[in-house]
Coordinates of N, CA and C in Angstrom, one line a residue:
A17 N 8.8 -5.8 -17.3 CA 8.7 -5.6 -15.8 C 7.2 -5.7 -15.5
V18 N 7.0 -6.0 -14.2 CA 5.6 -6.1 -13.6 C 5.6 -5.0 -12.6
I19 N 4.5 -4.2 -12.6 CA 4.2 -3.3 -11.5 C 3.1 -3.9 -10.6
A20 N 3.4 -4.2 -9.4 CA 2.5 -4.8 -8.4 C 2.1 -3.8 -7.4
V21 N 0.8 -3.5 -7.3 CA 0.3 -2.5 -6.3 C -0.5 -3.3 -5.3
D22 N -0.2 -3.0 -4.0 CA -0.9 -3.7 -2.9 C -1.2 -2.8 -1.7
A23 N -2.1 -3.2 -0.9 CA -2.4 -2.5 0.3 C -1.4 -3.0 1.4
L24 N -1.0 -2.2 2.3 CA 0.0 -2.5 3.3 C -0.7 -2.3 4.7
A25 N -0.1 -3.0 5.7 CA -0.4 -2.8 7.1 C 0.6 -1.8 7.7
A26 N 0.1 -0.8 8.4 CA 1.0 0.2 9.0 C 1.2 -0.1 10.5
R27 N 2.4 0.0 10.9 CA 2.7 -0.1 12.4 C 2.3 1.2 13.1
D28 N 2.4 2.3 12.3 CA 2.0 3.6 12.9 C 0.7 4.1 12.2
P29 N -0.4 4.1 13.0 CA -1.7 4.5 12.4 C -1.6 5.9 11.7
N30 N -0.7 6.8 12.1 CA -0.6 8.1 11.4 C -0.1 8.0 10.0
R31 N 0.4 6.8 9.5 CA 0.8 6.7 8.2 C -0.3 6.2 7.2
L32 N -1.4 5.8 7.7 CA -2.5 5.3 6.9 C -2.8 6.3 5.8
F33 N -2.7 5.8 4.5 CA -3.1 6.6 3.3 C -2.2 7.9 3.2
K34 N -1.1 8.0 3.9 CA -0.2 9.2 3.8 C 1.1 8.9 3.3
T35 N 1.5 7.6 3.1 CA 2.8 7.3 2.5 C 2.6 6.3 1.4
V36 N 3.6 6.2 0.5 CA 3.6 5.3 -0.6 C 5.0 4.6 -0.5
Q37 N 5.0 3.3 -0.5 CA 6.2 2.5 -0.5 C 6.5 2.0 -1.9
L38 N 7.7 2.3 -2.4 CA 8.1 1.9 -3.7 C 9.4 1.1 -3.6
T39 N 9.4 -0.1 -4.2 CA 10.6 -1.0 -4.1 C 10.8 -1.8 -5.4
N40 N 12.0 -2.2 -5.6 CA 12.2 -3.1 -6.7 C 12.5 -4.6 -6.3
S41 N 12.3 -4.8 -5.0 CA 12.6 -6.2 -4.5 C 11.3 -7.1 -4.4
G42 N 10.2 -6.6 -5.0 CA 9.0 -7.5 -5.0 C 8.1 -7.2 -3.7
I43 N 7.1 -8.1 -3.6 CA 6.2 -7.9 -2.5 C 5.6 -9.3 -2.1
S44 N 5.3 -9.5 -0.9 CA 4.6 -10.7 -0.3 C 3.2 -10.3 0.1
P45 N 2.3 -10.4 -0.8 CA 0.9 -10.0 -0.4 C 0.4 -10.7 0.8
G46 N -0.3 -9.9 1.7 CA -0.9 -10.5 2.9 C 0.0 -10.6 4.1
S47 N 1.3 -10.4 3.9 CA 2.2 -10.7 5.0 C 2.0 -9.7 6.2
G48 N 1.5 -8.5 5.9 CA 1.3 -7.5 7.0 C 0.1 -7.8 7.8
V49 N -0.8 -8.7 7.3 CA -2.0 -9.0 8.1 C -2.1 -10.5 8.4
K50 N -0.9 -11.1 8.5 CA -0.7 -12.5 8.9 C -1.5 -13.4 7.9
N51 N -1.5 -13.1 6.6 CA -2.1 -14.0 5.6 C -1.2 -14.1 4.4
R52 N 0.0 -14.4 4.7 CA 1.1 -14.4 3.7 C 0.7 -15.3 2.5
R53 N 0.9 -14.7 1.3 CA 0.7 -15.4 0.0 C 2.1 -15.6 -0.7
G54 N 2.1 -16.2 -1.8 CA 3.3 -16.3 -2.6 C 4.0 -15.0 -2.9
E55 N 5.3 -14.9 -2.8 CA 6.0 -13.7 -3.1 C 6.0 -13.4 -4.6
I56 N 5.9 -12.2 -4.9 CA 5.9 -11.7 -6.3 C 7.2 -10.9 -6.4
S57 N 8.2 -11.5 -7.1 CA 9.5 -10.9 -7.2 C 10.2 -11.4 -8.5
E58 N 11.3 -10.8 -8.8 CA 12.0 -11.2 -10.0 C 12.5 -12.7 -9.8
K59 N 12.8 -13.0 -8.6 CA 13.2 -14.4 -8.3 C 12.1 -15.4 -8.6
T60 N 10.9 -15.1 -8.3 CA 9.8 -16.0 -8.4 C 9.1 -16.0 -9.8
I61 N 9.1 -14.8 -10.5 CA 8.4 -14.8 -11.8 C 9.3 -14.5 -13.0
G62 N 10.6 -14.3 -12.7 CA 11.6 -14.2 -13.8 C 11.7 -12.9 -14.5
V63 N 10.9 -11.9 -14.1 CA 11.1 -10.5 -14.7 C 11.1 -9.5 -13.5
P64 N 11.7 -8.3 -13.8 CA 11.8 -7.3 -12.7 C 10.4 -7.0 -12.2
V65 N 10.3 -6.7 -10.9 CA 9.0 -6.4 -10.2 C 9.2 -5.1 -9.5
I66 N 8.4 -4.1 -9.8 CA 8.3 -2.9 -9.1 C 7.1 -2.9 -8.2
A67 N 7.3 -2.9 -6.9 CA 6.1 -3.0 -6.0 C 5.8 -1.6 -5.4
V68 N 4.5 -1.3 -5.4 CA 4.0 -0.1 -4.9 C 3.0 -0.4 -3.8
G69 N 3.2 0.1 -2.6 CA 2.3 -0.2 -1.5 C 1.9 1.0 -0.8
V70 N 0.6 1.0 -0.3 CA 0.0 2.1 0.4 C -0.6 1.5 1.7
P71 N -0.2 2.0 2.9 CA -0.7 1.5 4.1 C -2.2 1.9 4.2
T72 N -3.1 0.8 4.3 CA -4.5 1.1 4.4 C -5.1 0.5 5.7
V73 N -4.4 -0.4 6.4 CA -4.9 -0.9 7.7 C -3.8 -0.9 8.7
T74 N -4.2 -1.0 10.0 CA -3.3 -1.1 11.1 C -3.9 -2.0 12.1
D75 N -3.1 -2.6 13.0 CA -3.8 -3.5 14.0 C -4.1 -2.7 15.2
A76 N -5.0 -3.3 16.0 CA -5.5 -2.7 17.2 C -4.3 -2.4 18.2
E77 N -3.3 -3.3 18.2 CA -2.2 -3.1 19.1 C -1.4 -1.9 18.7
A78 N -1.3 -1.6 17.5 CA -0.6 -0.4 17.0 C -1.3 0.9 17.5
I79 N -2.6 0.8 17.4 CA -3.4 2.0 17.9 C -3.3 2.1 19.4
A80 N -3.3 1.0 20.1 CA -3.2 1.1 21.6 C -1.8 1.6 22.0
Y81 N -0.8 1.2 21.3 CA 0.6 1.7 21.5 C 0.7 3.2 21.2
S82 N 0.1 3.6 20.1 CA 0.2 5.0 19.8 C -0.5 5.9 20.8
L83 N -1.5 5.4 21.5 CA -2.3 6.1 22.5 C -1.6 6.1 23.9
T84 N -1.0 4.9 24.2 CA -0.5 4.7 25.6 C 1.0 4.7 25.7
G85 N 1.7 4.4 24.6 CA 3.1 4.3 24.7 C 3.5 2.9 25.3
T86 N 2.6 2.0 25.5 CA 2.9 0.7 26.1 C 2.5 -0.4 25.1
E87 N 3.3 -1.4 25.0 CA 3.0 -2.5 24.1 C 1.9 -3.3 24.8
P88 N 0.8 -3.7 24.1 CA -0.2 -4.6 24.7 C 0.4 -5.9 24.9
E89 N -0.1 -6.6 26.0 CA 0.4 -7.9 26.3 C -0.2 -9.0 25.5
T90 N -1.3 -8.8 24.8 CA -1.9 -9.8 24.0 C -2.1 -9.3 22.5
D91 N -2.2 -10.2 21.6 CA -2.4 -9.8 20.2 C -3.9 -10.2 19.9
S92 N -4.7 -9.2 19.6 CA -6.1 -9.4 19.3 C -6.3 -10.0 17.9
G93 N -5.3 -9.7 17.0 CA -5.5 -10.2 15.7 C -6.5 -9.3 14.9
M94 N -6.9 -8.2 15.5 CA -7.9 -7.3 14.9 C -7.2 -6.2 14.1
F95 N -7.6 -6.0 12.8 CA -7.1 -5.0 12.0 C -8.2 -4.0 11.7
V96 N -7.8 -2.7 11.6 CA -8.8 -1.7 11.4 C -8.3 -0.7 10.3
T97 N -9.3 0.0 9.8 CA -9.0 0.9 8.7 C -9.9 2.2 9.0
P98 N -9.6 3.3 8.5 CA -10.4 4.5 8.7 C -11.8 4.3 8.1
K99 N -12.8 4.9 8.7 CA -14.2 4.8 8.2 C -14.3 5.4 6.8
E100 N -13.4 6.3 6.4 CA -13.5 6.9 5.1 C -12.7 6.1 4.1
V101 N -12.5 4.8 4.3 CA -11.6 3.9 3.5 C -12.0 4.0 2.0
D102 N -13.2 4.0 1.7 CA -13.6 4.0 0.2 C -13.2 5.3 -0.4
M103 N -13.4 6.4 0.2 CA -13.0 7.7 -0.4 C -11.5 7.8 -0.4
L104 N -10.8 7.3 0.6 CA -9.3 7.4 0.6 C -8.7 6.5 -0.4
C105 N -9.3 5.3 -0.6 CA -8.8 4.4 -1.6 C -9.0 5.0 -3.0
G106 N -10.1 5.7 -3.2 CA -10.4 6.3 -4.5 C -9.3 7.4 -4.8
K107 N -9.0 8.2 -3.8 CA -8.1 9.3 -3.9 C -6.7 8.8 -4.2
I108 N -6.2 7.8 -3.4 CA -4.8 7.3 -3.6 C -4.7 6.5 -4.9
S109 N -5.8 5.9 -5.4 CA -5.8 5.2 -6.7 C -5.6 6.2 -7.8
K110 N -6.3 7.3 -7.7 CA -6.2 8.3 -8.7 C -4.8 8.9 -8.8
I111 N -4.2 9.2 -7.6 CA -2.9 9.7 -7.5 C -1.9 8.7 -8.2
L112 N -2.0 7.4 -7.8 CA -1.1 6.4 -8.3 C -1.3 6.2 -9.8
S113 N -2.5 6.1 -10.2 CA -2.7 5.9 -11.7 C -2.2 7.0 -12.5
E114 N -2.4 8.3 -12.1 CA -1.9 9.4 -12.8 C -0.4 9.4 -12.8
T115 N 0.2 9.1 -11.7 CA 1.7 9.2 -11.6 C 2.3 8.1 -12.5
L116 N 1.8 6.9 -12.4 CA 2.3 5.8 -13.2 C 2.1 6.1 -14.7
N117 N 1.0 6.6 -15.1 CA 0.7 6.9 -16.5 C 1.7 8.0 -17.0
E118 N 1.9 9.0 -16.2 CA 2.7 10.1 -16.6 C 4.2 9.6 -16.7
F119 N 4.6 8.7 -15.8 CA 5.9 8.1 -15.9 C 6.1 7.2 -17.0
L120 N 5.2 6.3 -17.3 CA 5.3 5.3 -18.3 C 5.0 5.9 -19.7
Q121 N 4.2 7.0 -19.8 CA 3.8 7.5 -21.1 C 4.1 9.0 -21.1
P122 N 5.4 9.4 -21.0 CA 5.7 10.9 -20.9 C 5.3 11.7 -22.2
E123 N 5.1 11.0 -23.3 CA 4.7 11.7 -24.5 C 3.2 12.2 -24.5
I124 N 2.4 11.7 -23.5 CA 1.0 12.0 -23.4 C 0.9 13.2 -22.4
D125 N 0.2 14.2 -22.8 CA -0.1 15.4 -22.0 C -0.7 15.0 -20.7
A126 N -0.3 15.6 -19.6 CA -0.8 15.2 -18.2 C -2.3 15.5 -18.1
D127 N -2.8 16.5 -18.8 CA -4.2 16.8 -18.8 C -5.0 15.7 -19.5
I128 N -4.5 15.1 -20.5 CA -5.2 14.0 -21.2 C -5.2 12.8 -20.2
I129 N -4.1 12.5 -19.6 CA -4.0 11.4 -18.6 C -5.0 11.6 -17.5
E130 N -5.1 12.8 -17.0 CA -6.0 13.1 -15.9 C -7.5 12.9 -16.3
G131 N -7.8 13.2 -17.6 CA -9.1 12.9 -18.1 C -9.5 11.4 -18.3
L132 N -8.4 10.6 -18.4 CA -8.6 9.2 -18.6 C -8.8 8.4 -17.3
V133 N -8.3 8.9 -16.2 CA -8.4 8.2 -14.9 C -9.4 8.7 -14.0

């Protein structure tokens, strides 16, 4: 199996770095930011794919909607991320790496895994 980890675009700005999406149906990198790439799935690569995604960006229209409750009339094509993106990516990366390692290597003590990542 392949584990594919990708950044996602969130429709709700309140979900940025606060949720993790896990699926066995694969992933289409870039689709959330209108930059669709080839699908990574069992259908396309021949082995099971576990996709892990974390929302790291949202579009300006989603922010406007969350503030006003009204859908914007135009699409700016602008995507934004929190100013603390580097720190937040570091934290979520550590959480995901520890979780995946503990799941895939249950015989290794969690303290040892924590020291490795």
